[in-house]
Short mmCIF file of C-alpha atoms and ligand atoms in Angstrom, two decimals:
data_model
loop_
_atom_site.label_atom_id
_atom_site.label_comp_id
_atom_site.label_asym_id
_atom_site.label_seq_id
_atom_site.Cartn_x
_atom_site.Cartn_y
_atom_site.Cartn_z
CA MET A 16 5.44 26.48 -13.61
CA GLN A 17 3.80 26.48 -17.04
CA LEU A 18 1.48 23.69 -18.10
CA LEU A 19 2.08 21.80 -21.34
CA PHE A 20 -0.82 23.67 -22.93
CA GLU A 21 0.69 27.00 -21.94
CA ARG A 22 4.07 26.02 -23.39
CA SER A 23 2.49 24.84 -26.64
CA HIS A 24 3.30 26.52 -30.00
CA PRO A 25 1.29 25.69 -33.13
CA GLY A 26 3.28 23.62 -35.57
CA ARG A 27 5.91 22.51 -33.12
CA GLY A 28 6.01 18.81 -32.52
CA CYS A 29 7.98 15.63 -32.33
CA THR A 30 6.05 13.45 -34.75
CA ILE A 31 8.36 10.80 -36.06
CA LEU A 32 5.64 8.51 -37.36
CA PRO A 33 4.85 8.33 -41.06
CA ALA A 34 1.50 9.73 -42.19
CA CYS A 35 -1.44 7.42 -41.61
CA ASP A 36 -2.97 5.42 -44.43
CA ASP A 37 -6.31 6.76 -45.57
CA ILE A 38 -9.12 4.93 -43.85
CA ASN A 39 -12.75 5.47 -44.73
CA LEU A 40 -14.43 6.00 -41.39
CA ASP A 41 -18.13 6.63 -41.11
CA ALA A 42 -18.68 10.38 -40.64
CA SER A 43 -20.59 9.74 -37.43
CA LEU A 44 -17.38 8.36 -35.94
CA CYS A 45 -15.29 11.40 -36.80
CA ARG A 46 -14.86 14.47 -34.61
CA ALA A 47 -15.87 17.82 -36.02
CA GLN A 48 -12.74 19.52 -34.73
CA ALA A 49 -9.23 18.28 -34.23
CA PRO A 50 -8.43 17.63 -30.53
CA HIS A 51 -6.62 20.38 -28.61
CA LEU A 52 -3.27 18.68 -28.16
CA PRO A 53 -0.29 20.63 -26.91
CA GLN A 54 2.35 21.07 -29.60
CA LEU A 55 5.88 20.84 -28.27
CA SER A 56 9.23 19.41 -29.24
CA GLU A 57 10.54 16.32 -27.49
CA ASN A 58 13.15 18.47 -25.76
CA GLU A 59 10.48 20.76 -24.27
CA ILE A 60 8.40 17.82 -23.07
CA SER A 61 11.42 16.21 -21.50
CA ARG A 62 12.26 19.45 -19.65
CA HIS A 63 8.67 19.84 -18.52
CA TYR A 64 8.59 16.41 -16.85
CA THR A 65 12.07 16.80 -15.41
CA GLU A 66 10.97 20.06 -13.82
CA LEU A 67 7.85 18.37 -12.42
CA ALA A 68 9.97 15.54 -11.03
CA LYS A 69 12.23 18.06 -9.28
CA GLN A 70 9.25 19.58 -7.49
CA THR A 71 8.15 16.38 -5.88
CA HIS A 72 9.64 14.19 -3.16
CA GLY A 73 10.22 10.46 -3.51
CA VAL A 74 12.24 7.75 -1.80
CA ASN A 75 15.12 8.63 -4.10
CA ASP A 76 15.16 12.23 -2.79
CA GLY A 77 15.20 11.64 0.92
CA PHE A 78 13.54 10.34 4.07
CA TYR A 79 9.92 9.32 3.49
CA PRO A 80 8.54 7.91 6.77
CA LEU A 81 4.92 7.63 5.65
CA GLY A 82 3.37 5.25 8.18
CA SER A 83 1.30 2.33 6.90
CA CYS A 84 2.73 2.87 3.41
CA THR A 85 6.22 1.34 3.69
CA MET A 86 8.04 3.75 1.42
CA LYS A 87 11.21 1.69 1.34
CA TYR A 88 13.92 2.01 -1.25
CA ASN A 89 13.21 0.01 -4.43
CA PRO A 90 16.41 -1.79 -5.45
CA LYS A 91 17.53 -1.15 -9.02
CA ILE A 92 18.01 -4.85 -9.73
CA ASN A 93 14.22 -5.24 -9.56
CA GLU A 94 13.89 -2.83 -12.47
CA GLU A 95 16.68 -4.46 -14.40
CA ILE A 96 15.08 -7.90 -14.18
CA ALA A 97 11.59 -6.56 -14.90
CA SER A 98 12.86 -4.90 -18.08
CA LEU A 99 14.25 -8.11 -19.62
CA PRO A 100 12.65 -8.57 -23.06
CA GLY A 101 11.44 -12.05 -22.11
CA PHE A 102 9.16 -10.37 -19.58
CA THR A 103 8.26 -7.18 -21.42
CA GLU A 104 7.80 -8.37 -24.98
CA ILE A 105 5.24 -11.01 -24.27
CA HIS A 106 1.56 -11.15 -25.09
CA PRO A 107 -0.99 -12.43 -22.59
CA LEU A 108 -2.63 -14.57 -25.26
CA GLN A 109 0.62 -16.12 -26.46
CA PRO A 110 0.60 -19.95 -26.52
CA GLU A 111 1.56 -21.32 -23.11
CA HIS A 112 4.48 -23.38 -24.36
CA THR A 113 6.17 -20.16 -25.57
CA ALA A 114 5.73 -18.41 -22.21
CA GLN A 115 7.13 -21.05 -19.86
CA GLY A 116 9.51 -18.60 -18.15
CA CYS A 117 6.72 -16.21 -17.24
CA LEU A 118 4.54 -19.05 -15.99
CA GLU A 119 7.46 -20.24 -13.90
CA VAL A 120 7.71 -16.76 -12.35
CA LEU A 121 4.06 -16.94 -11.30
CA SER A 122 4.49 -20.48 -10.03
CA LEU A 123 7.64 -19.68 -8.03
CA ALA A 124 6.08 -16.50 -6.64
CA ASP A 125 3.08 -18.60 -5.58
CA LYS A 126 5.39 -21.01 -3.76
CA LEU A 127 7.55 -18.38 -2.03
CA PHE A 128 4.78 -16.00 -0.96
CA SER A 129 2.73 -18.97 0.28
CA GLU A 130 5.75 -19.97 2.35
CA ILE A 131 6.19 -16.43 3.73
CA THR A 132 2.51 -16.14 4.72
CA GLY A 133 1.87 -19.73 5.80
CA MET A 134 -0.78 -20.19 3.11
CA ASP A 135 -1.22 -22.99 0.54
CA ALA A 136 -1.87 -21.02 -2.66
CA MET A 137 -1.74 -17.48 -4.01
CA THR A 138 -3.34 -15.47 -6.78
CA PHE A 139 -1.62 -12.45 -8.28
CA GLN A 140 -4.63 -11.03 -10.09
CA PRO A 141 -5.67 -8.24 -7.68
CA ALA A 142 -4.11 -4.90 -8.66
CA ALA A 143 -3.89 -3.33 -5.20
CA GLY A 144 -4.38 -3.98 -1.50
CA ALA A 145 -8.01 -2.98 -1.42
CA HIS A 146 -8.65 -5.11 -4.50
CA GLY A 147 -7.02 -8.03 -2.67
CA GLU A 148 -9.31 -7.46 0.30
CA LEU A 149 -12.36 -7.61 -1.95
CA THR A 150 -11.04 -10.79 -3.57
CA GLY A 151 -10.33 -12.42 -0.20
CA LEU A 152 -13.78 -11.54 1.08
CA MET A 153 -15.31 -13.01 -2.07
CA LEU A 154 -13.48 -16.26 -1.26
CA ILE A 155 -14.97 -16.21 2.22
CA LYS A 156 -18.43 -15.54 0.80
CA ALA A 157 -18.11 -18.30 -1.80
CA TYR A 158 -17.01 -20.73 0.91
CA HIS A 159 -20.04 -20.05 3.13
CA GLN A 160 -22.37 -20.23 0.15
CA ALA A 161 -20.89 -23.55 -0.94
CA ASN A 162 -21.66 -24.82 2.55
CA GLY A 163 -25.24 -23.59 2.29
CA ASP A 164 -24.44 -21.19 5.12
CA HIS A 165 -26.42 -18.23 3.79
CA ASP A 166 -26.96 -16.30 7.02
CA ARG A 167 -23.35 -15.35 7.53
CA THR A 168 -23.66 -11.72 6.51
CA LYS A 169 -21.37 -9.93 8.95
CA ILE A 170 -17.69 -9.10 8.93
CA LEU A 171 -16.05 -8.08 12.20
CA VAL A 172 -13.52 -5.26 11.87
CA PRO A 173 -11.56 -3.69 14.75
CA ASP A 174 -12.02 0.08 15.07
CA SER A 175 -8.29 0.60 14.50
CA ALA A 176 -8.51 -0.96 11.02
CA HIS A 177 -7.32 0.62 7.82
CA GLY A 178 -10.27 2.36 6.14
CA THR A 179 -10.17 0.00 3.19
CA ASN A 180 -11.21 -2.95 5.43
CA PRO A 181 -14.77 -1.84 6.24
CA ALA A 182 -15.07 -0.40 2.71
CA SER A 183 -14.11 -3.72 1.08
CA ALA A 184 -16.40 -5.69 3.39
CA SER A 185 -19.27 -3.45 2.49
CA MET A 186 -18.43 -3.65 -1.22
CA ALA A 187 -18.45 -7.45 -1.00
CA GLY A 188 -22.01 -7.20 0.32
CA PHE A 189 -21.33 -7.76 4.01
CA GLN A 190 -22.48 -5.78 7.00
CA VAL A 191 -19.60 -4.34 9.02
CA VAL A 192 -19.49 -4.80 12.78
CA SER A 193 -16.91 -2.60 14.48
CA ILE A 194 -14.98 -4.18 17.35
CA PRO A 195 -13.58 -1.72 19.92
CA SER A 196 -9.91 -1.61 20.86
CA LEU A 197 -8.63 -1.63 24.42
CA PRO A 198 -6.70 1.41 25.70
CA ASN A 199 -3.50 -0.52 24.89
CA GLY A 200 -4.46 -0.50 21.20
CA CYS A 201 -5.26 -4.22 20.95
CA VAL A 202 -8.57 -5.99 20.22
CA ASP A 203 -11.06 -6.18 23.09
CA THR A 204 -11.49 -9.96 23.13
CA LYS A 205 -14.55 -9.76 25.39
CA ALA A 206 -16.32 -7.54 22.87
CA LEU A 207 -15.17 -9.86 20.09
CA ARG A 208 -16.61 -12.90 21.91
CA GLN A 209 -19.95 -11.11 22.20
CA ALA A 210 -20.02 -10.08 18.56
CA ALA A 211 -19.00 -13.43 17.06
CA ASP A 212 -22.08 -15.53 16.35
CA GLU A 213 -23.92 -17.57 13.71
CA HIS A 214 -24.11 -14.48 11.47
CA THR A 215 -20.37 -13.95 11.43
CA ALA A 216 -18.84 -14.58 8.02
CA GLY A 217 -15.40 -13.57 9.19
CA LEU A 218 -12.98 -11.19 10.82
CA MET A 219 -10.55 -8.80 9.14
CA LEU A 220 -7.44 -7.98 11.10
CA THR A 221 -3.99 -6.47 10.73
CA ASN A 222 -1.27 -7.67 13.07
CA PRO A 223 0.80 -5.70 13.87
CA ASN A 224 -2.23 -3.44 13.78
CA THR A 225 -2.47 0.07 12.39
CA VAL A 226 -1.11 1.57 15.59
CA GLY A 227 2.07 -0.46 15.08
CA LEU A 228 1.51 -2.97 17.89
CA PHE A 229 1.56 -6.75 17.76
CA ASP A 230 -1.60 -8.18 19.29
CA GLN A 231 -0.39 -10.92 21.61
CA ASN A 232 -3.87 -12.44 21.91
CA ILE A 233 -3.90 -13.30 18.25
CA SER A 234 -4.40 -17.08 18.68
CA GLU A 235 -7.32 -16.46 21.00
CA ILE A 236 -8.81 -13.93 18.58
CA THR A 237 -8.71 -16.25 15.56
CA SER A 238 -10.06 -19.18 17.54
CA ILE A 239 -13.01 -17.13 18.84
CA VAL A 240 -13.96 -16.43 15.22
CA HIS A 241 -13.40 -20.03 14.11
CA GLN A 242 -15.50 -21.37 16.97
CA ALA A 243 -18.35 -19.14 15.82
CA GLY A 244 -18.00 -20.63 12.31
CA GLY A 245 -16.37 -17.59 10.71
CA LEU A 246 -13.12 -17.32 8.77
CA CYS A 247 -10.16 -15.07 9.51
CA TYR A 248 -8.80 -12.57 6.99
CA TYR A 249 -5.34 -11.10 7.48
CA ASP A 250 -4.64 -7.67 6.04
CA GLY A 251 -0.97 -8.16 5.19
CA ALA A 252 -0.50 -4.85 3.37
CA ASN A 253 2.35 -4.12 5.75
CA LEU A 254 4.23 -7.32 6.44
CA ASN A 255 7.37 -5.33 7.05
CA ALA A 256 7.71 -6.11 10.75
CA ILE A 257 7.14 -9.83 10.57
CA MET A 258 8.14 -11.32 7.21
CA GLY A 259 10.27 -14.40 7.75
CA ILE A 260 9.62 -14.23 11.50
CA VAL A 261 5.97 -15.11 12.09
CA ARG A 262 3.31 -16.18 9.59
CA PRO A 263 -0.36 -15.22 9.37
CA GLY A 264 -1.15 -18.87 8.56
CA ASP A 265 0.34 -19.89 11.91
CA MET A 266 -1.64 -17.20 13.74
CA GLY A 267 -4.85 -18.91 12.59
CA PHE A 268 -5.67 -16.91 9.48
CA ASP A 269 -7.35 -18.51 6.45
CA VAL A 270 -6.92 -15.75 3.85
CA VAL A 271 -4.34 -13.01 3.51
CA HIS A 272 -3.43 -10.28 1.09
CA LEU A 273 0.01 -8.78 0.62
CA ASN A 274 0.82 -5.42 -0.85
CA LEU A 275 3.78 -6.36 -3.02
CA HIS A 276 4.07 -2.61 -3.62
CA LYS A 277 4.76 -1.96 0.06
CA THR A 278 6.60 -4.76 1.82
CA PHE A 279 8.17 -6.29 -1.27
CA SER A 280 9.78 -3.12 -2.60
CA THR A 281 7.96 -2.41 -5.82
CA PRO A 282 7.39 1.29 -6.56
CA HIS A 283 4.17 2.93 -5.43
CA GLY A 284 2.75 6.25 -4.45
CA GLY A 285 2.25 7.64 -7.95
CA GLY A 286 -0.88 5.66 -8.64
CA GLY A 287 1.16 3.23 -10.70
CA PRO A 288 0.47 -0.48 -10.94
CA GLY A 289 0.48 -2.44 -7.69
CA SER A 290 -0.23 -5.99 -6.68
CA GLY A 291 -2.50 -7.12 -3.87
CA ALA A 292 -1.57 -10.81 -4.01
CA VAL A 293 -4.05 -13.01 -2.12
CA GLY A 294 -3.16 -16.25 -0.38
CA CYS A 295 -5.44 -18.84 1.14
CA LYS A 296 -5.48 -22.16 2.94
CA GLU A 297 -6.03 -25.41 1.05
CA PHE A 298 -9.80 -25.57 1.70
CA LEU A 299 -10.33 -22.21 -0.05
CA LYS A 300 -8.25 -23.07 -3.11
CA PRO A 301 -11.23 -24.17 -5.26
CA PHE A 302 -12.62 -20.64 -5.01
CA LEU A 303 -9.49 -18.77 -6.14
CA PRO A 304 -9.78 -16.50 -9.19
CA SER A 305 -9.27 -18.24 -12.50
CA PRO A 306 -6.91 -19.03 -14.16
CA THR A 307 -4.32 -20.53 -11.82
CA VAL A 308 -0.92 -21.85 -12.87
CA CYS A 309 -0.43 -25.63 -12.84
CA LYS A 310 2.39 -27.91 -13.86
CA ASP A 311 2.36 -31.35 -15.43
CA GLU A 312 4.81 -33.48 -17.44
CA ASN A 313 4.48 -31.06 -20.39
CA GLY A 314 5.43 -27.99 -18.34
CA TYR A 315 3.43 -25.08 -16.95
CA HIS A 316 -0.02 -24.18 -18.10
CA PHE A 317 -3.09 -22.23 -17.01
CA CYS A 318 -5.93 -24.13 -15.33
CA ARG A 319 -9.33 -22.71 -16.09
CA ASN A 320 -11.50 -25.67 -15.11
CA ASN A 321 -12.39 -24.59 -11.60
CA PRO A 322 -16.19 -24.73 -11.34
CA GLN A 323 -16.24 -23.13 -7.88
CA SER A 324 -13.88 -20.26 -8.76
CA ILE A 325 -15.14 -16.75 -7.98
CA GLY A 326 -14.13 -15.98 -11.58
CA SER A 327 -11.62 -13.48 -12.78
CA VAL A 328 -11.03 -10.26 -10.79
CA LYS A 329 -8.77 -8.62 -13.34
CA GLU A 330 -7.98 -9.17 -16.98
CA PHE A 331 -5.35 -11.86 -17.57
CA TYR A 332 -2.90 -12.46 -14.71
CA GLY A 333 -2.64 -9.19 -12.78
CA ASN A 334 0.22 -6.72 -12.93
CA PHE A 335 2.77 -9.31 -13.93
CA LEU A 336 5.87 -7.08 -13.93
CA VAL A 337 5.15 -6.05 -10.35
CA VAL A 338 5.28 -9.74 -9.43
CA VAL A 339 8.62 -10.04 -11.26
CA ARG A 340 10.02 -7.17 -9.17
CA ALA A 341 8.74 -8.57 -5.88
CA LEU A 342 10.06 -12.03 -6.69
CA THR A 343 13.44 -10.49 -7.53
CA TYR A 344 13.43 -8.78 -4.15
CA VAL A 345 12.62 -12.00 -2.29
CA LEU A 346 15.26 -13.98 -4.19
CA THR A 347 17.84 -11.24 -3.65
CA LEU A 348 17.27 -11.19 0.11
CA GLY A 349 16.99 -14.96 0.47
CA LYS A 350 15.98 -16.91 3.52
CA GLU A 351 18.27 -15.01 5.88
CA GLY A 352 17.75 -11.58 4.35
CA ILE A 353 13.97 -11.54 4.65
CA PRO A 354 13.74 -11.77 8.45
CA GLU A 355 16.79 -9.50 8.70
CA ALA A 356 14.96 -6.79 6.74
CA SER A 357 12.03 -7.06 9.15
CA SER A 358 14.26 -6.97 12.22
CA ASN A 359 16.00 -3.86 10.91
CA ALA A 360 12.65 -2.19 10.20
CA VAL A 361 11.62 -2.82 13.81
CA LEU A 362 15.02 -1.70 15.11
CA ASN A 363 14.97 1.56 13.13
CA CYS A 364 11.47 2.27 14.34
CA ASN A 365 12.24 1.68 18.01
CA TYR A 366 15.44 3.70 17.67
CA MET A 367 13.56 6.72 16.41
CA MET A 368 10.70 6.39 18.83
CA ASN A 369 13.02 6.14 21.82
CA HIS A 370 14.91 9.24 20.75
CA LEU A 371 11.71 11.27 20.55
CA LYS A 372 9.50 10.05 23.35
CA ASP A 373 10.88 12.40 26.00
CA LEU A 374 9.48 15.31 23.93
CA TYR A 375 6.64 13.90 21.86
CA ASP A 376 3.78 11.95 23.46
CA MET A 377 3.51 8.45 22.06
CA ALA A 378 -0.04 7.14 21.62
CA PHE A 379 0.90 3.85 23.28
CA ASP A 380 3.49 3.37 25.93
CA THR A 381 5.16 0.19 24.65
CA GLY A 382 7.80 -0.88 22.18
CA CYS A 383 6.69 -0.62 18.58
CA MET A 384 6.93 -2.85 15.54
CA HIS A 385 7.69 -1.25 12.15
CA GLU A 386 5.87 2.04 12.83
CA PHE A 387 5.00 4.21 15.81
CA VAL A 388 2.20 6.68 16.44
CA MET A 389 2.59 9.94 18.34
CA THR A 390 -0.23 12.18 19.46
CA LEU A 391 0.13 15.96 19.42
CA GLU A 392 -3.04 16.54 21.38
CA LYS A 393 -1.23 18.30 24.23
CA LEU A 394 0.80 20.50 21.91
CA LYS A 395 -2.39 21.41 20.08
CA LYS A 396 -4.19 22.32 23.31
CA GLU A 397 -1.35 24.21 24.94
CA LYS A 398 0.42 25.83 21.98
CA ASP A 399 -2.08 25.55 19.14
CA VAL A 400 0.45 23.53 17.15
CA SER A 401 -1.24 20.69 15.29
CA ALA A 402 -0.01 17.48 13.68
CA MET A 403 -0.47 19.32 10.38
CA ASP A 404 1.83 22.18 11.49
CA VAL A 405 4.60 19.75 12.44
CA ALA A 406 4.15 17.89 9.15
CA LYS A 407 4.48 21.16 7.20
CA ALA A 408 7.60 22.13 9.14
CA LEU A 409 9.19 18.79 8.21
CA LEU A 410 8.72 19.67 4.53
CA ASP A 411 11.01 22.67 4.97
CA ASN A 412 13.67 20.24 6.14
CA GLY A 413 13.48 17.95 3.12
CA ILE A 414 11.57 15.25 5.00
CA HIS A 415 8.31 13.84 3.73
CA PRO A 416 5.71 14.07 6.52
CA PRO A 417 4.56 10.95 8.33
CA THR A 418 0.97 9.79 7.88
CA MET A 419 -1.32 12.33 9.54
CA TYR A 420 -4.61 11.96 11.40
CA PHE A 421 -4.53 8.17 11.08
CA PRO A 422 -5.36 5.84 12.74
CA LEU A 423 -8.63 7.54 13.57
CA ILE A 424 -8.63 6.33 17.17
CA VAL A 425 -5.63 8.58 17.95
CA HIS A 426 -6.16 12.37 18.03
CA GLU A 427 -3.63 14.64 16.31
CA ALA A 428 -1.82 11.53 15.15
CA LEU A 429 1.48 11.34 13.33
CA MET A 430 2.42 7.83 12.27
CA VAL A 431 6.09 7.32 11.49
CA GLU A 432 7.50 4.36 9.55
CA PRO A 433 11.25 4.77 8.96
CA THR A 434 11.72 1.38 7.18
CA GLU A 435 14.86 -0.75 7.21
CA THR A 436 16.41 0.90 4.16
CA GLU A 437 17.42 4.09 6.01
CA PRO A 438 20.91 4.29 7.47
CA ARG A 439 21.50 5.55 10.99
CA GLU A 440 22.65 9.04 9.90
CA VAL A 441 19.32 9.66 8.19
CA LEU A 442 17.45 8.61 11.32
CA ASP A 443 19.70 10.79 13.50
CA HIS A 444 19.09 13.77 11.23
CA ALA A 445 15.33 13.20 11.27
CA ILE A 446 15.38 12.92 15.07
CA GLU A 447 17.26 16.23 15.25
CA VAL A 448 14.72 17.88 12.95
CA PHE A 449 11.74 16.56 14.94
CA ARG A 450 13.36 17.79 18.17
CA SER A 451 14.09 21.24 16.83
CA ILE A 452 10.53 21.58 15.54
CA TYR A 453 9.33 20.73 19.02
CA GLN A 454 11.56 23.46 20.44
CA THR A 455 10.08 25.92 17.95
CA ALA A 456 6.58 24.79 18.93
CA ILE A 457 7.31 25.71 22.54
CA GLU A 458 9.17 28.98 21.90
CA GLN A 459 7.55 30.43 18.76
CA PRO A 460 4.42 28.39 18.11
CA GLU A 461 2.93 30.96 15.68
CA SER A 462 5.87 30.60 13.32
CA LEU A 463 4.84 27.01 12.64
CA HIS A 464 1.54 28.16 11.19
CA GLU A 465 3.48 29.82 8.37
CA MET A 466 5.37 26.74 7.27
CA PRO A 467 6.38 25.46 4.79
CA LEU A 468 8.40 28.42 3.52
CA HIS A 469 10.77 26.71 1.08
CA THR A 470 8.61 24.34 -0.97
CA PRO A 471 7.43 25.05 -4.57
CA VAL A 472 3.92 25.64 -3.19
CA ARG A 473 3.00 26.42 0.42
CA ARG A 474 -0.24 25.52 2.19
CA LEU A 475 -2.83 24.40 -0.28
CA ASP A 476 -6.58 24.42 -0.05
CA GLU A 477 -6.78 20.65 0.35
CA VAL A 478 -10.52 20.57 0.96
CA GLY A 479 -11.12 22.71 -2.11
CA ALA A 480 -8.84 20.48 -4.17
CA ALA A 481 -10.79 17.40 -3.09
CA ARG A 482 -14.27 18.91 -3.44
CA ASN A 483 -13.81 21.04 -6.56
CA PRO A 484 -10.97 19.46 -8.44
CA LYS A 485 -9.93 21.32 -11.57
CA LEU A 486 -9.16 18.54 -13.97
CA ARG A 487 -9.41 20.30 -17.32
CA PHE A 488 -7.46 23.05 -18.95
CA SER A 489 -9.66 25.91 -19.97
CA PHE A 490 -8.88 27.01 -23.51
CA GLU A 491 -10.80 30.29 -23.24
C1 LIG B 30 -2.15 0.44 2.13
C2 LIG B 30 -3.03 -0.42 2.93
C3 LIG B 30 -4.16 -1.01 2.36
C4 LIG B 30 -4.65 -0.72 0.96
O1 LIG B 30 -3.74 -0.98 -0.06
P1 LIG B 30 -3.90 -0.26 -1.50
O2 LIG B 30 -2.88 -0.90 -2.36
O3 LIG B 30 -3.65 1.20 -1.25
O4 LIG B 30 -5.29 -0.51 -1.98
C5 LIG B 30 -4.90 -1.87 3.15
N1 LIG B 30 -4.58 -2.10 4.44
C6 LIG B 30 -3.50 -1.52 5.02
C7 LIG B 30 -3.19 -1.84 6.46
C8 LIG B 30 -2.69 -0.66 4.30
O5 LIG B 30 -1.65 -0.08 4.87
#
């Protein structure tokens, strides 16, 4: 496929703007040569992007069981509401009394997401999950500092954690202490008890964890950390198995982040705007990023007079339109629909796992929550067919591969998250495809090394692409 630069013809264009007024700019501010911009008509540009879109795979094309990412369908009503002019044609510096509707959205989202997580207040400033983690850890840090507790420098993180957890802890200036998992995938509470001490600032945990299992010792885990004087951070990026059923606040957590762009059905995956909303318990409220939304007899307004606030973590109020979409989703589902969505996510996941586990080895021999992890270690050893080979074979069948080689504690891992938005026929088809790939792996293992055969590009040099990315068009 040709790049825009390769399709370009001098003089062709779609300029519909009038010529600029003459402005006298200082010569030092002017470029010596005009920029190399591709010159194409609107029609050609439109075809270029349509062609690109056809070569990719999204939730609107087919099954996308990317574990830990919750690639669920994004309802169209979210987009319709988020495109209302009252939300789109607004300026962040507009006087508050002219933006009451938008402030009400933030206030209502605060109330509903606090209710869903069991927290007392939320901020919608963080732009992504990892950004939310950093913000939450800054709250924990500010809390200890306000108490004069300066020696709490360590964050405990289970070895099954999402990679962003230790990275965020380290970025927030903490030392990371890794807590081992038991063979059943859950936290080793004995090891946790030994690690929790007067240097513990907090614990970061995901439950259900990254292997898709609900840790039943959760109350014990959070109380071990609290007894040592630490706080408990809940990574709620994937709330898909538990929303409306059990709340992090009731499990003993003090801070939580949500990925509105995963669980709450706002688009993601293209690097577009996300929202890593952060919730906290009452005692951490004074530290929340500023401004927060308040209400008095004159209506809604922004409160900026929070002397203990960690400050602002993003300009203005975060990715506001993402919050509008997520709020639309929550209001559409309602009080009954939210737990129903979670139950269906868990049902779909168990359905798929149970129709595959006679062929594929599951990493853990229990029921799963919203995602399950298989290990292809045996297939790799006996037939030289890796998790990567199976993933590539799925591509030839119009299925986006599951998450590969994660979590790190499982070898040759494939992590499958079907989500609740897939109907049974899609699951049955995917099961059939997985089973036939397994058959091929046994009978003609070498053939799997050749796949994919039918995609726009075949096996790419992924290491090369990461190490030596080619980000510029060469005009020579
Ligand atoms: C996706 C994810 C994150 C990070 O979220 P981003 O929005 O990608 O920064 C953190 N924790 C878990 C468990 C996740 O699945």
